Every structure is written in structure tokens, then in C-alpha cells.
Amino acid sequence: MPASPAGPPGAAETAAAPRPNAVVAVLALAGIVVSLMQTLVIPIVPELPELLDAPASDAAWAVTATLLAAAVATPVVGRLGDMVGKRRMLLLSLVLLIAGSAVCGLSDSLVPMVVGRAMQGLSAAVIPLGISIMRDELPAERLAGATALMSASLGVGGALGLPAAALIADNLDWHMLFWVSGALGAVALVLVLVLVPESAVRTGGRFDVPGGIGMAAGLVCLLLAISKGADWGWSSGTTLGLFAAAVVVLLVWGRWELRTTQPLVDLRTTARRQVLFTNLASIAVGFSMFAMSLVLPQLLQLPEATGYGLGRSLLTAGLVMAPSGLVMMAFAPVSAKVSEARGPKVTLMIGAVIVAAGYGLGIVLMAEVWHLVLFSCVISAGIGFTYGAMPALIMGAVPAAETAAANSLNTLMRSIGTSVASAVAGVILAQMTVSLGGFALPSENAFKVVMAIGAGAALLALVIASFIPRHRPAAGLPHPATPADGARPETAPAR
């Protein structure tokens, strides 16, 4: 546990992290397990209506429920982590993942499947909680590399999960997807219990129940409109009503958060230039990352008769995407080194340029499998840079006692970006089509337009990042042993 500031130099680091390598490995594993959970269902999405005996529009809730639950849980669980203990909330998140996996593994109808997937979505705060635990428990010189690896675990799990899920779905009963997810969650749970210490860096206080309800309602309205707008119609009363409700609810929620003494989200801290522009850049980066995930599998699986499809199986598509996850992990320590030398702002800007260049390659190189491997790896290298820089920027601007809530909000911003990417790409791929055998398929130009927009989103992140103040390198971030406000770790006040 962290020593008090009165202890000798280096005592806090030694006491807090007797096994830093184990802490980093276990937390990164937990992050990969959670991101795997989000990917495992992809191979069976087209078959869900038949498997669950439900209309396709209803079966889609097995995916939507996870998105909505994750959006609500991430900021709430992050705040609770700051209040009552990050390790405690991490363990609770993993228990929900295991329980949700078991419910899905036992389900053969729509309602239990949706309930189980929502429970799995409630575990989404594992990654920001893990980053926050690292800030509390690791020596300062280890922090940049560890948080970069933890942040990259989101993309790593997603890339590696698709081929594994396709292999299981092709050869075993589909319920095994969820039993595997539950088993991995159980392994992560045991390792966290044994190897990860609880931090004494807490805010305490009272949970902002009205703020939690208001944020949940606003986010559900916003993300439901984004994710279902294409099905309901973007000009339909339901979609427009949800967007309007989201605006009204979030404005009222924001007013409440500014007036209450113990808010769920400290909007004054969030409005700081470094935090604000990092979160805005995160939305654009989240958009860029997900655009690749939407384009690659379809290009690989479309029939060769289209002239641009490669006619490969889902398993092959997953294997083609797997190297991108490994590249993201490999570039996490490179990102940390750049942040230590030049500062995380520079790292974020470099990553944005690399992502844009990767999409540029994709627009001109999409005729062979190796072309797709090449440009996806370039994009993933850039994502590795950006995902490593964002937690460093957030932690450099908030007190230690607010780390989990601030990182959770940043994760939520990335999720909003991926949701918008899904909606925008869905509209483009549905509108720009060619006919083959009586079926409308996305045209080659549709994929190029999506990639061009992905490049544009990365360049937008570059522009936004340029407004972030230039501070000291990530290695000098405030550490629990020397809190940013000079307060004791246990009582560092919210600012």
C-alpha cells in the first residue's frame, strides 16, 4: 500500500508494488479478457435470429445491450472505484463478467441472452480501473509503459478474439463462446485476488445517485439513437426524440453536477484544457479505430465476383486481423518511450498521423490479403501510440484520488467515437452498393469513403491534440507518493 508522504524517498514505491511485473501482467490480462468478451459474439451475430428464435431486429439487442450497459457502467464504476477501492470494483466487474457469461452459456432464447450480455457489458470499466490501480501501485518510472500496455489491451483483445471466436463457432457448440469467456474471467479474478493489492488512494464521501441516474439516462438515449438510428430511420420520431431527450437530460445533468458538492463527474476538472481536449481527441481516435474493424472483415469475406472482395472465410478474416493486435501491443512500450522523452501530447499527435497514413495506404492497397494486413498493422501501430498517450495525459491533469473516474470518462469518450463510427459506416455501406446475384452489396467506393473518413477522423484528432498544453513527460506524472495537490493519498480532495 502507498506510504504516507512522510516516509523516506522510494518507500512508497517499494511498499506499494512489491511485484510490479505481476501487477502489470494481471491487469493487462484482465483488460484483454474484457475486450475478448466484446468480440466473441461477432461470429454468431448473423445466426442469432435462428439460434434465439427471434426476429433479427430483436436479436440485435444481444449486441446493443452490451454497448449500453458498458456506457453506463464505465463512469459509475470508475467513480465508485475512487470512493471505495479500485481493486474492489475491479473484482466486482470480473464477477459480473463471469455471471453474465454463465447466463449466456445457459440461454437458448432472447431475454436471458440480452440479460447476460448486459451483465457482461457492466464489466467494461476493468481497463480504466486497471490504469488507475497502476498509477497508485507502480513506481513512477514504470507507470508510462504499464498504462500504455493496459490501454492497448482493448484493441489487442478485440483483434485476437475474432479468430479465436470464429474457430470456436465453426467447430463447437455456440454456447462454448460464453463458457470460454467465463473461464477466462475466472482466471483473471483469481489472479487479481492473489497478486493485485488494494490502494489506499480514495476520495470517500457519498455517491451521487441523481448524477448517476441522469448520466445513465442521457447516455442510453444518445447511444440508443446512434446505434439503432439506421434501423428505425434517422428522421423517425423515435430517433429524433431520443436525440432530443439526450440533449435535455445531459444539460440538466450537467447543471446538477456543477451544483452538487460531491458530483459523479467533476465537470470543472473535465473542463480543464488538457482533460477536455484529450477527451475530444479520444472520440476521434475511437472513430478511427472502429472504422478499420468495420471495413476489413467485409472486404475479406465479400465474393471475389465483385472484383474487390477476397472471398475468404470468417476464420481467415480473423487471422488477417490478429497481427494488428500484436502490433498494437508491441508499440505500447514505444509509445511510453516517446512520452517519456517528448511528452504524451507529442505521442498522441504522432499516433494520429500514423493512423491517417494507414488509411491512406488502405485506399490505394486493398486488392490482396497482404495489402489489408499491411495497412491494418500501420493503423494499429498508430492506435498503440494514441491509446498509450491518452491515459498519461488524463493522469497528468487530475488528482490521484480522481484517477479512476477521469480514466473511465476518457474510455467512455472512445466508446462514443466507436458508436458514431458504426452508425456512419453503416449508412455509407448501405447506401453505396452494387448488385450481385440480386443482392445489394457495399461497393468498392463505399469502403474507400469509409477509410477516407477514418483518415479524416485521425487528422481531426491531430488538430484537437495540438491544443493540449505541453507539459512535462509522462515519467513525471503526479504519483500517489507525491499527490498533485500535496494532500495525503487517502484524502486527496477533488478539485
Short mmCIF file of C-alpha atoms in Angstrom, two decimals:
data_model
loop_
_atom_site.label_atom_id
_atom_site.label_comp_id
_atom_site.label_asym_id
_atom_site.label_seq_id
_atom_site.Cartn_x
_atom_site.Cartn_y
_atom_site.Cartn_z
CA MET A 1 0.00 0.00 0.00
CA PRO A 2 1.28 3.55 -0.58
CA ALA A 3 3.30 5.01 2.24
CA SER A 4 2.44 8.40 3.62
CA PRO A 5 4.32 11.38 2.23
CA ALA A 6 6.37 11.44 5.43
CA GLY A 7 8.11 8.19 4.54
CA PRO A 8 11.62 8.03 3.11
CA PRO A 9 12.12 8.55 -0.62
CA GLY A 10 11.25 5.47 -2.61
CA ALA A 11 9.40 3.84 0.29
CA ALA A 12 6.02 4.36 -1.30
CA GLU A 13 7.05 2.67 -4.49
CA THR A 14 8.64 -0.28 -2.71
CA ALA A 15 5.70 -0.84 -0.40
CA ALA A 16 3.05 -0.25 -3.00
CA ALA A 17 4.32 -2.60 -5.67
CA PRO A 18 6.45 -5.47 -4.35
CA ARG A 19 5.68 -7.36 -7.58
CA PRO A 20 5.18 -4.71 -10.25
CA ASN A 21 5.65 -7.14 -13.15
CA ALA A 22 2.91 -9.38 -11.77
CA VAL A 23 0.56 -6.43 -11.22
CA VAL A 24 1.05 -5.20 -14.79
CA ALA A 25 0.64 -8.68 -16.31
CA VAL A 26 -2.52 -9.48 -14.35
CA LEU A 27 -4.20 -6.16 -15.05
CA ALA A 28 -3.34 -6.33 -18.75
CA LEU A 29 -4.75 -9.87 -18.86
CA ALA A 30 -7.97 -8.64 -17.25
CA GLY A 31 -8.23 -5.91 -19.90
CA ILE A 32 -7.70 -8.40 -22.72
CA VAL A 33 -10.35 -10.72 -21.26
CA VAL A 34 -12.92 -7.91 -21.17
CA SER A 35 -12.19 -6.86 -24.76
CA LEU A 36 -12.33 -10.51 -25.84
CA MET A 37 -15.82 -10.68 -24.35
CA GLN A 38 -16.97 -7.90 -26.65
CA THR A 39 -15.59 -9.71 -29.72
CA LEU A 40 -16.61 -13.30 -29.05
CA VAL A 41 -20.21 -12.81 -30.19
CA ILE A 42 -19.33 -11.40 -33.64
CA PRO A 43 -19.14 -14.76 -35.50
CA ILE A 44 -22.66 -15.73 -34.46
CA VAL A 45 -24.40 -12.37 -34.99
CA PRO A 46 -25.87 -13.41 -38.40
CA GLU A 47 -27.17 -16.64 -36.83
CA LEU A 48 -28.61 -15.11 -33.65
CA PRO A 49 -32.20 -14.81 -35.00
CA GLU A 50 -32.28 -18.56 -35.68
CA LEU A 51 -30.38 -19.53 -32.53
CA LEU A 52 -32.62 -17.44 -30.28
CA ASP A 53 -35.84 -17.91 -32.28
CA ALA A 54 -36.30 -14.16 -32.53
CA PRO A 55 -36.63 -11.56 -35.32
CA ALA A 56 -33.33 -10.08 -36.49
CA SER A 57 -34.26 -6.64 -35.11
CA ASP A 58 -34.83 -8.13 -31.65
CA ALA A 59 -31.77 -10.40 -31.78
CA ALA A 60 -29.60 -7.32 -32.37
CA TRP A 61 -30.28 -6.36 -28.75
CA ALA A 62 -27.74 -9.02 -27.76
CA VAL A 63 -25.14 -6.58 -29.10
CA THR A 64 -26.86 -3.29 -28.24
CA ALA A 65 -27.40 -4.30 -24.60
CA THR A 66 -23.66 -4.72 -24.10
CA LEU A 67 -22.95 -1.31 -25.59
CA LEU A 68 -25.50 0.46 -23.41
CA ALA A 69 -24.51 -1.36 -20.22
CA ALA A 70 -20.83 -0.59 -20.79
CA ALA A 71 -21.55 3.10 -21.40
CA VAL A 72 -23.50 3.41 -18.16
CA ALA A 73 -21.19 1.26 -16.03
CA THR A 74 -17.84 2.77 -17.03
CA PRO A 75 -18.19 6.23 -15.42
CA VAL A 76 -20.27 4.94 -12.49
CA VAL A 77 -17.88 2.11 -11.59
CA GLY A 78 -14.90 4.42 -12.07
CA ARG A 79 -16.32 6.88 -9.55
CA LEU A 80 -17.11 4.07 -7.10
CA GLY A 81 -13.55 2.82 -7.54
CA ASP A 82 -12.21 6.21 -6.43
CA MET A 83 -14.59 6.18 -3.47
CA VAL A 84 -14.49 2.63 -2.07
CA GLY A 85 -11.48 0.98 -3.70
CA LYS A 86 -10.41 0.32 -7.28
CA ARG A 87 -9.44 -3.31 -6.72
CA ARG A 88 -12.81 -3.96 -5.08
CA MET A 89 -14.69 -2.58 -8.08
CA LEU A 90 -12.35 -4.43 -10.46
CA LEU A 91 -13.24 -7.70 -8.73
CA LEU A 92 -16.95 -6.85 -8.89
CA SER A 93 -16.63 -6.14 -12.63
CA LEU A 94 -14.98 -9.51 -13.23
CA VAL A 95 -17.68 -11.28 -11.19
CA LEU A 96 -20.33 -9.63 -13.39
CA LEU A 97 -18.43 -10.77 -16.50
CA ILE A 98 -18.37 -14.36 -15.23
CA ALA A 99 -22.03 -14.30 -14.19
CA GLY A 100 -23.11 -12.77 -17.50
CA SER A 101 -21.10 -15.38 -19.42
CA ALA A 102 -22.82 -18.16 -17.45
CA VAL A 103 -26.28 -16.71 -18.17
CA CYS A 104 -25.47 -16.53 -21.90
CA GLY A 105 -23.96 -20.02 -21.84
CA LEU A 106 -27.22 -21.42 -20.44
CA SER A 107 -29.56 -19.41 -22.67
CA ASP A 108 -31.49 -20.54 -25.73
CA SER A 109 -33.88 -17.60 -26.00
CA LEU A 110 -33.66 -13.84 -26.41
CA VAL A 111 -34.39 -12.48 -22.93
CA PRO A 112 -31.71 -14.37 -20.96
CA MET A 113 -29.21 -13.71 -23.75
CA VAL A 114 -29.84 -9.96 -23.58
CA VAL A 115 -29.66 -10.03 -19.76
CA GLY A 116 -26.38 -11.96 -19.85
CA ARG A 117 -24.85 -9.67 -22.46
CA ALA A 118 -25.85 -6.63 -20.42
CA MET A 119 -24.15 -8.15 -17.37
CA GLN A 120 -21.04 -8.71 -19.45
CA GLY A 121 -21.18 -5.07 -20.57
CA LEU A 122 -21.14 -3.96 -16.94
CA SER A 123 -17.55 -5.23 -16.75
CA ALA A 124 -16.28 -2.62 -19.23
CA ALA A 125 -14.71 -0.46 -16.51
CA VAL A 126 -11.93 -3.03 -15.97
CA ILE A 127 -9.48 -1.20 -18.26
CA PRO A 128 -9.77 2.31 -16.72
CA LEU A 129 -9.77 0.74 -13.24
CA GLY A 130 -6.61 -1.17 -14.14
CA ILE A 131 -4.90 2.01 -15.36
CA SER A 132 -5.87 3.76 -12.13
CA ILE A 133 -4.54 0.91 -9.97
CA MET A 134 -1.26 1.14 -11.86
CA ARG A 135 -0.98 4.82 -11.04
CA ASP A 136 -1.49 4.04 -7.36
CA GLU A 137 0.71 0.95 -7.09
CA LEU A 138 3.62 1.18 -9.52
CA PRO A 139 6.91 3.06 -9.24
CA ALA A 140 6.82 6.27 -11.26
CA GLU A 141 9.40 5.01 -13.77
CA ARG A 142 7.17 2.01 -14.63
CA LEU A 143 3.94 3.94 -14.99
CA ALA A 144 4.10 5.15 -18.60
CA GLY A 145 4.87 1.76 -20.13
CA ALA A 146 2.38 -0.09 -17.94
CA THR A 147 -0.54 2.24 -18.64
CA ALA A 148 0.24 2.19 -22.37
CA LEU A 149 0.08 -1.62 -22.32
CA MET A 150 -3.15 -1.61 -20.31
CA SER A 151 -4.77 0.90 -22.62
CA ALA A 152 -3.69 -1.09 -25.69
CA SER A 153 -5.25 -4.26 -24.24
CA LEU A 154 -8.63 -3.03 -25.51
CA GLY A 155 -7.51 -3.34 -29.12
CA VAL A 156 -5.36 -6.41 -28.51
CA GLY A 157 -8.23 -8.45 -27.11
CA GLY A 158 -10.52 -7.38 -29.91
CA ALA A 159 -8.05 -8.34 -32.64
CA LEU A 160 -7.10 -11.68 -31.12
CA GLY A 161 -10.65 -12.53 -30.10
CA LEU A 162 -12.11 -12.65 -33.60
CA PRO A 163 -10.08 -15.62 -34.93
CA ALA A 164 -10.48 -17.48 -31.63
CA ALA A 165 -14.24 -16.87 -31.68
CA ALA A 166 -14.53 -17.94 -35.31
CA LEU A 167 -12.62 -21.15 -34.57
CA ILE A 168 -14.87 -21.99 -31.62
CA ALA A 169 -18.06 -21.12 -33.51
CA ASP A 170 -17.06 -23.27 -36.51
CA ASN A 171 -16.11 -26.35 -34.52
CA LEU A 172 -18.05 -26.33 -31.23
CA ASP A 173 -21.49 -25.51 -29.89
CA TRP A 174 -22.01 -21.74 -29.88
CA HIS A 175 -22.58 -21.73 -26.12
CA MET A 176 -18.87 -22.55 -25.71
CA LEU A 177 -18.08 -18.96 -26.71
CA PHE A 178 -19.55 -17.79 -23.42
CA TRP A 179 -18.15 -20.62 -21.30
CA VAL A 180 -14.69 -19.74 -22.60
CA SER A 181 -15.32 -16.09 -21.76
CA GLY A 182 -16.45 -17.05 -18.26
CA ALA A 183 -13.44 -19.32 -17.71
CA LEU A 184 -11.01 -16.59 -18.74
CA GLY A 185 -12.82 -14.17 -16.46
CA ALA A 186 -12.46 -16.63 -13.56
CA VAL A 187 -8.71 -16.94 -14.19
CA ALA A 188 -8.37 -13.15 -14.19
CA LEU A 189 -10.45 -12.92 -11.00
CA VAL A 190 -8.24 -15.37 -9.11
CA LEU A 191 -5.05 -13.66 -10.29
CA VAL A 192 -6.34 -10.23 -9.22
CA LEU A 193 -7.27 -11.64 -5.80
CA VAL A 194 -3.81 -13.12 -5.33
CA LEU A 195 -1.48 -10.60 -6.94
CA VAL A 196 -3.08 -7.14 -7.10
CA PRO A 197 -3.10 -5.05 -3.91
CA GLU A 198 -5.82 -2.60 -2.89
CA SER A 199 -4.87 1.06 -2.95
CA ALA A 200 -5.36 3.49 -0.08
CA VAL A 201 -5.90 6.36 -2.54
CA ARG A 202 -9.62 7.06 -2.14
CA THR A 203 -11.93 10.03 -2.00
CA GLY A 204 -14.57 8.51 0.28
CA GLY A 205 -17.76 10.54 0.53
CA ARG A 206 -21.27 9.93 -0.74
CA PHE A 207 -22.18 8.56 -4.16
CA ASP A 208 -24.06 10.99 -6.40
CA VAL A 209 -27.22 8.94 -7.06
CA PRO A 210 -29.10 11.65 -9.04
CA GLY A 211 -25.96 12.23 -11.09
CA GLY A 212 -25.64 8.51 -11.82
CA ILE A 213 -29.28 8.24 -12.89
CA GLY A 214 -29.05 11.38 -15.03
CA MET A 215 -25.86 10.28 -16.80
CA ALA A 216 -27.26 6.80 -17.39
CA ALA A 217 -30.49 8.16 -18.88
CA GLY A 218 -28.68 10.65 -21.12
CA LEU A 219 -26.14 8.13 -22.39
CA VAL A 220 -28.76 5.46 -23.06
CA CYS A 221 -30.84 7.92 -25.09
CA LEU A 222 -27.80 9.12 -27.05
CA LEU A 223 -26.23 5.74 -27.79
CA LEU A 224 -29.55 4.06 -28.49
CA ALA A 225 -30.34 6.71 -31.10
CA ILE A 226 -26.88 6.33 -32.65
CA SER A 227 -26.86 2.52 -32.69
CA LYS A 228 -30.47 1.96 -33.80
CA GLY A 229 -30.99 5.06 -35.94
CA ALA A 230 -30.22 3.21 -39.17
CA ASP A 231 -32.86 0.57 -38.38
CA TRP A 232 -35.53 2.99 -37.18
CA GLY A 233 -34.73 5.73 -39.72
CA TRP A 234 -32.64 8.79 -38.93
CA SER A 235 -35.62 11.08 -39.41
CA SER A 236 -38.08 8.90 -37.49
CA GLY A 237 -39.84 10.29 -34.45
CA THR A 238 -38.21 7.70 -32.19
CA THR A 239 -34.67 8.53 -33.28
CA LEU A 240 -35.14 12.30 -33.19
CA GLY A 241 -36.97 12.03 -29.87
CA LEU A 242 -34.10 10.09 -28.33
CA PHE A 243 -31.55 12.64 -29.56
CA ALA A 244 -33.66 15.47 -28.15
CA ALA A 245 -34.11 13.65 -24.85
CA ALA A 246 -30.35 13.05 -24.64
CA VAL A 247 -29.63 16.77 -25.08
CA VAL A 248 -32.19 17.83 -22.47
CA VAL A 249 -31.24 15.17 -19.92
CA LEU A 250 -27.49 15.77 -20.25
CA LEU A 251 -27.94 19.55 -19.92
CA VAL A 252 -29.98 19.10 -16.75
CA TRP A 253 -27.45 16.53 -15.52
CA GLY A 254 -24.58 18.95 -16.19
CA ARG A 255 -26.30 21.69 -14.20
CA TRP A 256 -26.78 19.28 -11.29
CA GLU A 257 -23.15 18.15 -11.41
CA LEU A 258 -21.92 21.75 -11.24
CA ARG A 259 -24.08 22.50 -8.19
CA THR A 260 -23.67 19.36 -6.08
CA THR A 261 -20.78 19.13 -3.61
CA GLN A 262 -19.79 15.53 -4.47
CA PRO A 263 -20.52 15.07 -8.20
CA LEU A 264 -20.30 11.83 -10.13
CA VAL A 265 -18.15 13.67 -12.69
CA ASP A 266 -16.24 16.78 -11.67
CA LEU A 267 -17.09 18.90 -14.69
CA ARG A 268 -14.72 21.64 -13.61
CA THR A 269 -11.83 19.20 -13.74
CA THR A 270 -13.18 17.81 -17.03
CA ALA A 271 -13.25 21.34 -18.46
CA ARG A 272 -9.53 21.80 -17.88
CA ARG A 273 -7.86 22.32 -21.21
CA GLN A 274 -5.70 19.19 -21.04
CA VAL A 275 -8.57 16.91 -19.99
CA LEU A 276 -11.13 18.46 -22.34
CA PHE A 277 -9.02 18.28 -25.50
CA THR A 278 -7.76 14.80 -24.64
CA ASN A 279 -11.35 13.57 -24.32
CA LEU A 280 -12.37 15.25 -27.58
CA ALA A 281 -9.39 13.68 -29.34
CA SER A 282 -10.42 10.33 -27.84
CA ILE A 283 -13.76 10.48 -29.62
CA ALA A 284 -12.00 10.99 -32.96
CA VAL A 285 -9.46 8.23 -32.22
CA GLY A 286 -12.24 5.83 -31.22
CA PHE A 287 -13.94 6.57 -34.54
CA SER A 288 -10.73 5.87 -36.46
CA MET A 289 -10.05 2.59 -34.69
CA PHE A 290 -13.52 1.16 -35.25
CA ALA A 291 -13.71 2.17 -38.92
CA MET A 292 -10.94 -0.35 -39.65
CA SER A 293 -12.81 -3.08 -37.75
CA LEU A 294 -15.87 -2.49 -39.95
CA VAL A 295 -14.07 -2.41 -43.28
CA LEU A 296 -11.60 -5.29 -43.08
CA PRO A 297 -13.89 -8.26 -42.33
CA GLN A 298 -16.33 -7.28 -45.07
CA LEU A 299 -13.64 -6.77 -47.71
CA LEU A 300 -12.15 -10.15 -46.86
CA GLN A 301 -15.46 -12.02 -46.95
CA LEU A 302 -17.21 -10.44 -49.93
CA PRO A 303 -17.30 -12.72 -53.02
CA GLU A 304 -14.43 -12.44 -55.49
CA ALA A 305 -17.05 -11.94 -58.20
CA THR A 306 -17.47 -8.35 -57.02
CA GLY A 307 -13.98 -7.59 -58.34
CA TYR A 308 -12.74 -6.28 -54.99
CA GLY A 309 -13.93 -8.83 -52.42
CA LEU A 310 -11.42 -11.52 -51.46
CA GLY A 311 -13.86 -14.38 -50.79
CA ARG A 312 -12.28 -15.55 -47.54
CA SER A 313 -13.90 -17.25 -44.54
CA LEU A 314 -14.62 -15.56 -41.21
CA LEU A 315 -11.77 -17.53 -39.62
CA THR A 316 -9.35 -16.27 -42.29
CA ALA A 317 -10.63 -12.74 -41.75
CA GLY A 318 -9.93 -13.10 -38.05
CA LEU A 319 -6.44 -14.42 -38.69
CA VAL A 320 -5.74 -11.48 -41.00
CA MET A 321 -6.77 -9.05 -38.25
CA ALA A 322 -4.83 -10.84 -35.49
CA PRO A 323 -1.42 -9.30 -36.35
CA SER A 324 -2.87 -5.84 -35.80
CA GLY A 325 -3.48 -6.70 -32.14
CA LEU A 326 0.09 -7.88 -31.73
CA VAL A 327 1.38 -4.71 -33.39
CA MET A 328 -0.70 -2.61 -31.02
CA MET A 329 0.82 -4.41 -28.05
CA ALA A 330 4.34 -4.13 -29.48
CA PHE A 331 4.01 -0.37 -29.94
CA ALA A 332 2.70 0.25 -26.41
CA PRO A 333 6.23 0.42 -24.91
CA VAL A 334 7.41 2.50 -27.88
CA SER A 335 4.59 4.92 -27.12
CA ALA A 336 5.73 5.08 -23.49
CA LYS A 337 9.32 5.83 -24.50
CA VAL A 338 8.22 8.67 -26.77
CA SER A 339 6.01 10.06 -24.00
CA GLU A 340 8.90 9.95 -21.55
CA ALA A 341 11.18 11.74 -23.99
CA ARG A 342 8.82 14.21 -25.66
CA GLY A 343 5.61 14.17 -23.62
CA PRO A 344 2.29 12.36 -24.24
CA LYS A 345 0.91 15.22 -26.36
CA VAL A 346 3.57 14.56 -28.99
CA THR A 347 2.90 10.82 -28.78
CA LEU A 348 -0.81 11.36 -29.39
CA MET A 349 -0.11 13.57 -32.41
CA ILE A 350 2.37 11.07 -33.88
CA GLY A 351 -0.16 8.29 -33.46
CA ALA A 352 -2.86 10.30 -35.21
CA VAL A 353 -0.57 10.90 -38.21
CA ILE A 354 0.30 7.19 -38.42
CA VAL A 355 -3.41 6.22 -38.32
CA ALA A 356 -4.22 8.67 -41.12
CA ALA A 357 -1.30 7.31 -43.18
CA GLY A 358 -2.55 3.77 -42.65
CA TYR A 359 -5.97 4.64 -44.03
CA GLY A 360 -4.30 6.37 -46.95
CA LEU A 361 -2.49 3.10 -47.70
CA GLY A 362 -5.78 1.24 -47.43
CA ILE A 363 -7.46 3.41 -50.04
CA VAL A 364 -4.83 2.50 -52.65
CA LEU A 365 -3.90 -1.01 -51.44
CA MET A 366 -6.92 -3.29 -50.99
CA ALA A 367 -6.59 -5.87 -53.75
CA GLU A 368 -4.64 -8.58 -51.88
CA VAL A 369 -4.74 -10.13 -48.42
CA TRP A 370 -1.26 -8.83 -47.63
CA HIS A 371 -2.41 -5.33 -48.53
CA LEU A 372 -5.04 -5.50 -45.81
CA VAL A 373 -2.56 -6.95 -43.31
CA LEU A 374 -0.15 -4.11 -44.10
CA PHE A 375 -2.49 -1.17 -43.72
CA SER A 376 -4.28 -2.65 -40.69
CA CYS A 377 -0.91 -3.06 -38.95
CA VAL A 378 0.05 0.54 -39.75
CA ILE A 379 -3.26 1.78 -38.35
CA SER A 380 -2.82 -0.39 -35.26
CA ALA A 381 0.67 0.99 -34.68
CA GLY A 382 -0.84 4.46 -34.63
CA ILE A 383 -3.64 3.34 -32.31
CA GLY A 384 -0.99 1.89 -30.00
CA PHE A 385 0.61 5.33 -29.81
CA THR A 386 -2.64 7.18 -29.18
CA TYR A 387 -4.04 4.70 -26.65
CA GLY A 388 -0.79 4.83 -24.72
CA ALA A 389 -0.76 8.65 -24.62
CA MET A 390 -4.34 9.34 -23.54
CA PRO A 391 -4.18 7.87 -20.00
CA ALA A 392 -0.89 9.71 -19.43
CA LEU A 393 -2.49 13.00 -20.46
CA ILE A 394 -5.50 12.40 -18.22
CA MET A 395 -3.44 11.38 -15.20
CA GLY A 396 -1.16 14.37 -15.66
CA ALA A 397 -4.13 16.71 -15.17
CA VAL A 398 -6.21 15.18 -12.35
CA PRO A 399 -5.53 14.40 -8.68
CA ALA A 400 -4.64 10.80 -7.81
CA ALA A 401 -7.93 10.39 -5.94
CA GLU A 402 -9.92 11.11 -9.13
CA THR A 403 -7.92 8.88 -11.47
CA ALA A 404 -10.47 6.08 -11.94
CA ALA A 405 -13.36 8.44 -12.65
CA ALA A 406 -11.28 10.52 -15.09
CA ASN A 407 -9.93 7.48 -16.95
CA SER A 408 -13.42 5.96 -17.08
CA LEU A 409 -14.80 9.11 -18.66
CA ASN A 410 -11.98 9.03 -21.23
CA THR A 411 -12.82 5.40 -22.03
CA LEU A 412 -16.46 6.42 -22.45
CA MET A 413 -15.42 9.09 -24.96
CA ARG A 414 -13.65 6.46 -27.05
CA SER A 415 -16.77 4.29 -26.90
CA ILE A 416 -18.90 7.15 -28.17
CA GLY A 417 -16.47 7.50 -31.07
CA THR A 418 -16.76 3.82 -31.96
CA SER A 419 -20.58 4.04 -31.79
CA VAL A 420 -20.62 7.01 -34.14
CA ALA A 421 -18.21 5.18 -36.49
CA SER A 422 -20.54 2.19 -36.60
CA ALA A 423 -23.52 4.39 -37.45
CA VAL A 424 -21.73 6.46 -40.11
CA ALA A 425 -20.08 3.46 -41.76
CA GLY A 426 -23.35 1.55 -41.67
CA VAL A 427 -25.15 4.33 -43.55
CA ILE A 428 -22.38 4.64 -46.18
CA LEU A 429 -22.08 0.90 -46.78
CA ALA A 430 -25.85 0.57 -47.03
CA GLN A 431 -26.28 3.47 -49.46
CA MET A 432 -23.30 2.94 -51.79
CA THR A 433 -23.98 -0.53 -53.19
CA VAL A 434 -23.62 -2.75 -56.23
CA SER A 435 -25.90 -5.61 -57.24
CA LEU A 436 -24.60 -9.17 -57.39
CA GLY A 437 -26.95 -12.09 -57.94
CA GLY A 438 -29.90 -9.97 -56.93
CA PHE A 439 -28.28 -8.90 -53.64
CA ALA A 440 -27.11 -5.37 -52.81
CA LEU A 441 -23.51 -5.38 -51.56
CA PRO A 442 -21.32 -2.47 -50.45
CA SER A 443 -19.38 -1.05 -53.38
CA GLU A 444 -15.62 -0.62 -53.55
CA ASN A 445 -16.04 3.14 -53.38
CA ALA A 446 -18.11 2.75 -50.20
CA PHE A 447 -15.16 1.13 -48.45
CA LYS A 448 -12.82 3.83 -49.75
CA VAL A 449 -15.16 6.54 -48.45
CA VAL A 450 -15.26 4.91 -45.00
CA MET A 451 -11.46 4.72 -44.96
CA ALA A 452 -11.19 8.34 -46.08
CA ILE A 453 -13.48 9.37 -43.22
CA GLY A 454 -11.36 7.26 -40.85
CA ALA A 455 -8.28 9.17 -42.04
CA GLY A 456 -10.17 12.43 -41.59
CA ALA A 457 -11.10 11.49 -38.03
CA ALA A 458 -7.43 10.78 -37.27
CA LEU A 459 -6.41 14.15 -38.68
CA LEU A 460 -9.15 15.77 -36.61
CA ALA A 461 -7.62 14.11 -33.54
CA LEU A 462 -4.26 15.59 -34.60
CA VAL A 463 -5.73 19.10 -34.78
CA ILE A 464 -7.52 18.74 -31.44
CA ALA A 465 -4.37 17.37 -29.79
CA SER A 466 -2.44 20.44 -30.91
CA PHE A 467 -4.48 22.48 -28.41
CA ILE A 468 -3.41 20.32 -25.46
CA PRO A 469 -0.94 22.22 -23.24
CA ARG A 470 2.64 20.98 -23.43
CA HIS A 471 3.69 19.62 -20.04
CA ARG A 472 6.50 17.53 -18.62
CA PRO A 473 6.96 13.96 -19.91
CA ALA A 474 4.80 11.11 -18.66
CA ALA A 475 7.51 9.83 -16.29
CA GLY A 476 6.95 12.94 -14.17
CA LEU A 477 3.23 12.43 -13.69
CA PRO A 478 1.90 13.01 -10.18
CA HIS A 479 2.24 9.78 -8.20
CA PRO A 480 0.35 8.74 -5.07
CA ALA A 481 3.56 9.16 -3.08
CA THR A 482 3.61 12.82 -4.11
CA PRO A 483 -0.01 13.79 -4.89
CA ALA A 484 -0.66 16.63 -7.27
CA ASP A 485 -2.37 18.68 -4.60
CA GLY A 486 0.08 17.93 -1.84
CA ALA A 487 -2.65 16.08 0.09
CA ARG A 488 -2.31 12.73 1.74
CA PRO A 489 -3.24 9.86 -0.63
CA GLU A 490 -6.23 8.80 1.43
CA THR A 491 -7.80 12.23 1.46
CA ALA A 492 -6.72 13.95 -1.74
CA PRO A 493 -9.59 16.39 -2.36
CA ALA A 494 -11.49 16.74 -5.60
CA ARG A 495 -10.69 19.91 -7.41
#
